[in-house]
Amino acid sequence: MVLTGEEAKDLLDLDKRIQRNFNPKDNNIVDYDRVHRTKLSSTPWIHPMIGRYSMTFYRIQKVDLRIEGADNIPKDETVIFAMNHTDRFNYVPFQCHLWMNRKSLDHPFVTIWVKAEYYANNFLGKVLDICNCIPVPSKAYLTKRFFKARWGRKPKPEEYRVIRDFVNGQMSLDEALAQEPSSEAKYMFGFRREIHDYHPYIMRRVTEISANALENVGLSLIIFPEGTRSSSLGKGRTGLVQLAYQTGKKIIPVGCNGSDKVHVGNLPIARRGSNMVYRVGEPIDPNGRLSEFKDDHEAATEVVMSEIENLLDEEYRRRPAPPN
């Protein structure tokens, strides 16, 4: 997936235009260069330390933490864990369990895709780097950060919506202007390409780093296919299965139940006496069960999401669509 000469030239041109027009001086912005500089370790020293502290704290708080189906995790083989995303910290106990039981499970260390928004805080960003995380910016993130870099404020909800719909091609220019957007939002209309075309380049780099982690560094990877937090299972995005097809790595579905009731605040502090259970499903082989969907990533993603749903309690499963 190395950039061709033409692609490298296009990326450089986009980057120059972004620097010239938005001048993002914020060192914490997750752009192509920031993602490109991600360094991963096969043996992150901080993981066992965090694991011991976290698991001790869960015991002190009398949290009933269970992992069901751990035998489904392949031994001595990197995999992609696909987990539902109920809250900010629902991956932590599962990851700690893997860290603390590496010898008995015979499983490698794990990295994780983390939303770029969490890197806005310089200290937290450095912690995430030390913790072997991969920053993943969304198109929405880039839109909002470029807007703020230009105008010194966050876009209002109505400004963001009209910019988003125009950039994504859901509105023509005339339709967008008919919404009577602010002058700041109208300015952003002139940079549709900078937002729309820049994001795929970043995601290609995220994919390269992830593939290298799985194939060469020796790390497994946790991905939340929904891409956002929700108590009930949402629609999955196709990036996970695309990575699985590219690397040939198995997908391990994981259903997380109860974490949103354990981690009720903005800090990773467990509620005393709460309980949570992770159910680990059977491996999904991209060259086996998913082989018939190589040209239909939406269908392949639906297979994964259905497997996750089968591992969830009723309250965390997909909600029926409202009647028309």
GROMACS .gro file of C-alpha atoms in nm:
model
  324
    1MET     CA    1   0.000   0.000   0.000
    2VAL     CA    2   0.297   0.231  -0.056
    3LEU     CA    3   0.193   0.559  -0.217
    4THR     CA    4   0.263   0.590  -0.587
    5GLY     CA    5   0.457   0.892  -0.708
    6GLU     CA    6   0.135   1.061  -0.818
    7GLU     CA    7  -0.036   0.985  -0.486
    8ALA     CA    8   0.261   1.117  -0.287
    9LYS     CA    9   0.252   1.437  -0.492
   10ASP     CA   10  -0.123   1.469  -0.436
   11LEU     CA   11  -0.085   1.416  -0.060
   12LEU     CA   12   0.192   1.677  -0.043
   13ASP     CA   13  -0.027   1.924  -0.234
   14LEU     CA   14  -0.320   1.860   0.000
   15ASP     CA   15  -0.098   1.902   0.305
   16LYS     CA   16   0.043   2.232   0.174
   17ARG     CA   17  -0.305   2.367   0.107
   18ILE     CA   18  -0.420   2.264   0.454
   19GLN     CA   19  -0.119   2.432   0.618
   20ARG     CA   20  -0.166   2.747   0.409
   21ASN     CA   21  -0.541   2.787   0.455
   22PHE     CA   22  -0.599   2.646   0.803
   23ASN     CA   23  -0.253   2.685   0.956
   24PRO     CA   24  -0.317   2.418   1.221
   25LYS     CA   25  -0.049   2.514   1.474
   26ASP     CA   26  -0.198   2.279   1.731
   27ASN     CA   27   0.069   2.014   1.788
   28ASN     CA   28  -0.197   1.778   1.917
   29ILE     CA   29  -0.390   1.755   1.591
   30VAL     CA   30  -0.393   1.403   1.449
   31ASP     CA   31  -0.307   1.456   1.084
   32TYR     CA   32  -0.120   1.237   0.836
   33ASP     CA   33   0.220   1.324   0.985
   34ARG     CA   34   0.101   1.250   1.340
   35VAL     CA   35  -0.034   0.908   1.239
   36HIS     CA   36   0.277   0.838   1.032
   37ARG     CA   37   0.498   0.887   1.341
   38THR     CA   38   0.317   0.617   1.543
   39LYS     CA   39   0.565   0.373   1.697
   40LEU     CA   40   0.457   0.037   1.838
   41SER     CA   41   0.643  -0.205   2.062
   42SER     CA   42   0.598  -0.582   2.065
   43THR     CA   43   0.654  -0.580   2.443
   44PRO     CA   44   0.514  -0.253   2.584
   45TRP     CA   45   0.656  -0.226   2.936
   46ILE     CA   46   0.359  -0.034   3.070
   47HIS     CA   47   0.095  -0.296   2.988
   48PRO     CA   48   0.175  -0.542   3.271
   49MET     CA   49   0.196  -0.253   3.517
   50ILE     CA   50  -0.145  -0.117   3.415
   51GLY     CA   51  -0.284  -0.470   3.415
   52ARG     CA   52  -0.172  -0.544   3.769
   53TYR     CA   53  -0.299  -0.210   3.901
   54SER     CA   54  -0.634  -0.232   3.721
   55MET     CA   55  -0.709  -0.592   3.815
   56THR     CA   56  -0.617  -0.522   4.179
   57PHE     CA   57  -0.849  -0.221   4.180
   58TYR     CA   58  -1.134  -0.427   4.032
   59ARG     CA   59  -1.086  -0.682   4.309
   60ILE     CA   60  -1.084  -0.413   4.578
   61GLN     CA   61  -1.406  -0.274   4.432
   62LYS     CA   62  -1.552  -0.626   4.432
   63VAL     CA   63  -1.620  -0.616   4.059
   64ASP     CA   64  -1.734  -0.953   3.926
   65LEU     CA   65  -1.534  -0.974   3.601
   66ARG     CA   66  -1.577  -1.284   3.387
   67ILE     CA   67  -1.432  -1.390   3.053
   68GLU     CA   68  -1.634  -1.664   2.884
   69GLY     CA   69  -1.503  -1.852   2.583
   70ALA     CA   70  -1.136  -1.757   2.632
   71ASP     CA   71  -1.048  -2.092   2.474
   72ASN     CA   72  -1.161  -1.942   2.143
   73ILE     CA   73  -0.860  -1.708   2.145
   74PRO     CA   74  -0.592  -1.869   1.924
   75LYS     CA   75  -0.260  -1.937   2.092
   76ASP     CA   76   0.065  -1.783   1.972
   77GLU     CA   77  -0.110  -1.604   1.686
   78THR     CA   78  -0.203  -1.241   1.631
   79VAL     CA   79  -0.571  -1.172   1.565
   80ILE     CA   80  -0.820  -0.888   1.529
   81PHE     CA   81  -1.063  -0.861   1.821
   82ALA     CA   82  -1.397  -0.710   1.714
   83MET     CA   83  -1.581  -0.572   2.019
   84ASN     CA   84  -1.894  -0.367   2.078
   85HIS     CA   85  -1.826  -0.025   2.230
   86THR     CA   86  -2.055   0.054   2.523
   87ASP     CA   87  -1.837   0.308   2.705
   88ARG     CA   88  -1.496   0.472   2.710
   89PHE     CA   89  -1.325   0.200   2.908
   90ASN     CA   90  -1.494  -0.123   2.807
   91TYR     CA   91  -1.178  -0.257   2.642
   92VAL     CA   92  -0.961  -0.206   2.954
   93PRO     CA   93  -1.062  -0.513   3.162
   94PHE     CA   94  -1.045  -0.739   2.858
   95GLN     CA   95  -0.705  -0.607   2.760
   96CYS     CA   96  -0.585  -0.637   3.121
   97HIS     CA   97  -0.700  -0.999   3.128
   98LEU     CA   98  -0.492  -1.070   2.818
   99TRP     CA   99  -0.190  -0.892   2.967
  100MET     CA  100  -0.216  -1.070   3.301
  101ASN     CA  101  -0.269  -1.414   3.150
  102ARG     CA  102  -0.024  -1.399   2.860
  103LYS     CA  103   0.163  -1.711   2.969
  104SER     CA  104  -0.142  -1.932   3.017
  105LEU     CA  105  -0.319  -1.793   2.709
  106ASP     CA  106   0.006  -1.793   2.509
  107HIS     CA  107  -0.119  -1.480   2.335
  108PRO     CA  108   0.074  -1.167   2.226
  109PHE     CA  109   0.033  -0.815   2.358
  110VAL     CA  110  -0.250  -0.607   2.212
  111THR     CA  111  -0.279  -0.265   2.051
  112ILE     CA  112  -0.601  -0.073   1.990
  113TRP     CA  113  -0.751   0.188   1.759
  114VAL     CA  114  -0.821   0.506   1.959
  115LYS     CA  115  -1.032   0.802   1.847
  116ALA     CA  116  -0.819   1.104   1.759
  117GLU     CA  117  -1.028   1.324   1.988
  118TYR     CA  118  -0.851   1.175   2.290
  119TYR     CA  119  -0.518   1.314   2.169
  120ALA     CA  120  -0.638   1.675   2.210
  121ASN     CA  121  -0.499   1.669   2.562
  122ASN     CA  122  -0.120   1.667   2.534
  123PHE     CA  123  -0.067   1.460   2.850
  124LEU     CA  124  -0.331   1.203   2.757
  125GLY     CA  125  -0.189   1.182   2.406
  126LYS     CA  126   0.154   1.096   2.543
  127VAL     CA  127  -0.001   0.834   2.774
  128LEU     CA  128  -0.181   0.676   2.477
  129ASP     CA  129   0.147   0.667   2.284
  130ILE     CA  130   0.320   0.493   2.574
  131CYS     CA  131   0.027   0.250   2.591
  132ASN     CA  132   0.092   0.138   2.233
  133CYS     CA  133  -0.227   0.285   2.084
  134ILE     CA  134  -0.297   0.376   1.720
  135PRO     CA  135  -0.467   0.717   1.669
  136VAL     CA  136  -0.756   0.709   1.422
  137PRO     CA  137  -0.906   1.041   1.303
  138SER     CA  138  -1.251   1.043   1.147
  139LYS     CA  139  -1.362   1.278   0.871
  140ALA     CA  140  -1.580   1.452   1.130
  141TYR     CA  141  -1.273   1.505   1.348
  142LEU     CA  142  -1.076   1.663   1.061
  143THR     CA  143  -1.369   1.888   0.968
  144LYS     CA  144  -1.405   2.020   1.321
  145ARG     CA  145  -1.031   2.062   1.383
  146PHE     CA  146  -0.976   2.246   1.054
  147PHE     CA  147  -1.272   2.472   1.131
  148LYS     CA  148  -1.133   2.551   1.475
  149ALA     CA  149  -0.782   2.609   1.338
  150ARG     CA  150  -0.923   2.865   1.093
  151TRP     CA  151  -1.180   3.040   1.310
  152GLY     CA  152  -1.060   2.983   1.665
  153ARG     CA  153  -1.378   2.811   1.777
  154LYS     CA  154  -1.565   2.485   1.735
  155PRO     CA  155  -1.834   2.477   1.465
  156LYS     CA  156  -2.190   2.506   1.587
  157PRO     CA  157  -2.399   2.190   1.532
  158GLU     CA  158  -2.586   2.344   1.238
  159GLU     CA  159  -2.256   2.462   1.083
  160TYR     CA  160  -2.101   2.119   1.114
  161ARG     CA  161  -2.406   1.944   0.966
  162VAL     CA  162  -2.416   2.155   0.651
  163ILE     CA  163  -2.037   2.129   0.600
  164ARG     CA  164  -2.051   1.752   0.654
  165ASP     CA  165  -2.339   1.698   0.413
  166PHE     CA  166  -2.174   1.911   0.144
  167VAL     CA  167  -1.833   1.747   0.184
  168ASN     CA  168  -1.988   1.398   0.172
  169GLY     CA  169  -2.187   1.481  -0.141
  170GLN     CA  170  -2.524   1.458   0.030
  171MET     CA  171  -2.595   1.820  -0.065
  172SER     CA  172  -2.516   2.016  -0.378
  173LEU     CA  173  -2.363   2.361  -0.339
  174ASP     CA  174  -2.700   2.523  -0.412
  175GLU     CA  175  -2.869   2.303  -0.151
  176ALA     CA  176  -2.601   2.384   0.104
  177LEU     CA  177  -2.628   2.759   0.038
  178ALA     CA  178  -3.006   2.734   0.069
  179GLN     CA  179  -2.951   2.641   0.434
  180GLU     CA  180  -2.827   2.998   0.486
  181PRO     CA  181  -2.502   2.888   0.652
  182SER     CA  182  -2.270   3.124   0.836
  183SER     CA  183  -1.988   3.294   0.646
  184GLU     CA  184  -1.742   3.067   0.829
  185ALA     CA  185  -1.925   2.755   0.711
  186LYS     CA  186  -1.944   2.888   0.354
  187TYR     CA  187  -1.569   2.942   0.359
  188MET     CA  188  -1.524   2.572   0.436
  189PHE     CA  189  -1.724   2.480   0.124
  190GLY     CA  190  -1.421   2.588  -0.080
  191PHE     CA  191  -1.209   2.315   0.078
  192ARG     CA  192  -1.423   2.012   0.010
  193ARG     CA  193  -1.132   1.826  -0.147
  194GLU     CA  194  -0.895   1.904   0.141
  195ILE     CA  195  -1.133   1.732   0.382
  196HIS     CA  196  -1.281   1.460   0.161
  197ASP     CA  197  -0.960   1.343  -0.010
  198TYR     CA  198  -0.719   1.391   0.280
  199HIS     CA  199  -0.895   1.147   0.512
  200PRO     CA  200  -0.848   0.835   0.293
  201TYR     CA  201  -0.472   0.897   0.286
  202ILE     CA  202  -0.465   0.903   0.666
  203MET     CA  203  -0.671   0.586   0.688
  204ARG     CA  204  -0.438   0.412   0.445
  205ARG     CA  205  -0.154   0.492   0.683
  206VAL     CA  206  -0.359   0.366   0.980
  207THR     CA  207  -0.415   0.042   0.788
  208GLU     CA  208  -0.044   0.010   0.708
  209ILE     CA  209   0.050   0.057   1.074
  210SER     CA  210  -0.217  -0.191   1.182
  211ALA     CA  211  -0.109  -0.451   0.926
  212ASN     CA  212   0.253  -0.411   1.035
  213ALA     CA  213   0.149  -0.456   1.399
  214LEU     CA  214  -0.030  -0.781   1.314
  215GLU     CA  215   0.224  -0.923   1.070
  216ASN     CA  216   0.564  -0.798   1.186
  217VAL     CA  217   0.554  -0.638   1.532
  218GLY     CA  218   0.362  -0.932   1.676
  219LEU     CA  219   0.063  -0.750   1.825
  220SER     CA  220  -0.304  -0.839   1.819
  221LEU     CA  221  -0.548  -0.554   1.760
  222ILE     CA  222  -0.877  -0.447   1.921
  223ILE     CA  223  -1.119  -0.264   1.691
  224PHE     CA  224  -1.465  -0.129   1.766
  225PRO     CA  225  -1.635  -0.181   1.428
  226GLU     CA  226  -1.915   0.063   1.515
  227GLY     CA  227  -1.661   0.344   1.536
  228THR     CA  228  -1.853   0.516   1.817
  229ARG     CA  229  -1.994   0.441   2.160
  230SER     CA  230  -2.346   0.308   2.203
  231SER     CA  231  -2.516   0.098   2.469
  232SER     CA  232  -2.693  -0.098   2.195
  233LEU     CA  233  -2.504  -0.252   1.904
  234GLY     CA  234  -2.492  -0.023   1.601
  235LYS     CA  235  -2.398  -0.053   1.238
  236GLY     CA  236  -2.049  -0.181   1.170
  237ARG     CA  237  -1.800  -0.010   0.943
  238THR     CA  238  -1.605  -0.202   0.683
  239GLY     CA  239  -1.247  -0.110   0.783
  240LEU     CA  240  -1.214  -0.413   1.009
  241VAL     CA  241  -1.294  -0.673   0.743
  242GLN     CA  242  -1.080  -0.492   0.487
  243LEU     CA  243  -0.784  -0.521   0.724
  244ALA     CA  244  -0.864  -0.889   0.784
  245TYR     CA  245  -0.873  -0.961   0.410
  246GLN     CA  246  -0.546  -0.774   0.359
  247THR     CA  247  -0.357  -0.953   0.637
  248GLY     CA  248  -0.538  -1.288   0.642
  249LYS     CA  249  -0.573  -1.252   1.020
  250LYS     CA  250  -0.870  -1.411   1.197
  251ILE     CA  251  -1.141  -1.196   1.351
  252ILE     CA  252  -1.239  -1.283   1.709
  253PRO     CA  253  -1.587  -1.146   1.798
  254VAL     CA  254  -1.619  -1.025   2.158
  255GLY     CA  255  -1.944  -0.927   2.327
  256CYS     CA  256  -1.898  -0.689   2.620
  257ASN     CA  257  -2.184  -0.686   2.872
  258GLY     CA  258  -2.216  -0.460   3.176
  259SER     CA  259  -1.910  -0.238   3.136
  260ASP     CA  260  -2.125   0.075   3.103
  261LYS     CA  261  -2.259   0.002   3.453
  262VAL     CA  262  -1.911  -0.060   3.592
  263HIS     CA  263  -1.751   0.252   3.440
  264VAL     CA  264  -2.020   0.514   3.495
  265GLY     CA  265  -1.808   0.831   3.485
  266ASN     CA  266  -1.538   0.992   3.273
  267LEU     CA  267  -1.259   0.826   3.470
  268PRO     CA  268  -1.165   0.455   3.470
  269ILE     CA  269  -1.302   0.408   3.822
  270ALA     CA  270  -1.514   0.097   3.870
  271ARG     CA  271  -1.843   0.111   4.058
  272ARG     CA  272  -1.826  -0.104   4.369
  273GLY     CA  273  -2.009  -0.437   4.357
  274SER     CA  274  -2.082  -0.418   3.983
  275ASN     CA  275  -2.032  -0.699   3.734
  276MET     CA  276  -1.942  -0.746   3.371
  277VAL     CA  277  -1.888  -1.036   3.137
  278TYR     CA  278  -1.700  -1.071   2.809
  279ARG     CA  279  -1.808  -1.351   2.578
  280VAL     CA  280  -1.552  -1.455   2.320
  281GLY     CA  281  -1.686  -1.613   2.003
  282GLU     CA  282  -1.528  -1.857   1.761
  283PRO     CA  283  -1.267  -1.721   1.517
  284ILE     CA  284  -1.393  -1.592   1.182
  285ASP     CA  285  -1.143  -1.672   0.907
  286PRO     CA  286  -1.133  -1.419   0.620
  287ASN     CA  287  -1.013  -1.698   0.392
  288GLY     CA  288  -1.277  -1.939   0.521
  289ARG     CA  289  -1.620  -1.828   0.630
  290LEU     CA  290  -1.579  -1.477   0.488
  291SER     CA  291  -1.417  -1.581   0.160
  292GLU     CA  292  -1.743  -1.550  -0.036
  293PHE     CA  293  -1.777  -1.184   0.067
  294LYS     CA  294  -1.438  -1.053  -0.050
  295ASP     CA  295  -1.613  -0.830  -0.302
  296ASP     CA  296  -1.890  -0.728  -0.060
  297HIS     CA  297  -1.739  -0.577   0.251
  298GLU     CA  298  -2.077  -0.465   0.382
  299ALA     CA  299  -2.199  -0.826   0.384
  300ALA     CA  300  -1.876  -0.946   0.548
  301THR     CA  301  -1.912  -0.679   0.816
  302GLU     CA  302  -2.269  -0.788   0.881
  303VAL     CA  303  -2.146  -1.144   0.948
  304VAL     CA  304  -1.908  -1.007   1.213
  305MET     CA  305  -2.173  -0.782   1.369
  306SER     CA  306  -2.420  -1.070   1.389
  307GLU     CA  307  -2.161  -1.282   1.570
  308ILE     CA  308  -2.099  -1.001   1.819
  309GLU     CA  309  -2.473  -0.964   1.872
  310ASN     CA  310  -2.504  -1.334   1.954
  311LEU     CA  311  -2.261  -1.276   2.242
  312LEU     CA  312  -2.459  -0.989   2.396
  313ASP     CA  313  -2.731  -0.976   2.658
  314GLU     CA  314  -3.066  -0.855   2.525
  315GLU     CA  315  -3.021  -0.495   2.641
  316TYR     CA  316  -2.703  -0.453   2.435
  317ARG     CA  317  -2.834  -0.600   2.111
  318ARG     CA  318  -2.945  -0.401   1.810
  319ARG     CA  319  -3.265  -0.207   1.852
  320PRO     CA  320  -3.534  -0.255   1.588
  321ALA     CA  321  -3.567   0.027   1.338
  322PRO     CA  322  -3.857   0.264   1.414
  323PRO     CA  323  -4.166   0.217   1.196
  324ASN     CA  324  -4.201   0.447   0.897
   0.00000   0.00000   0.00000
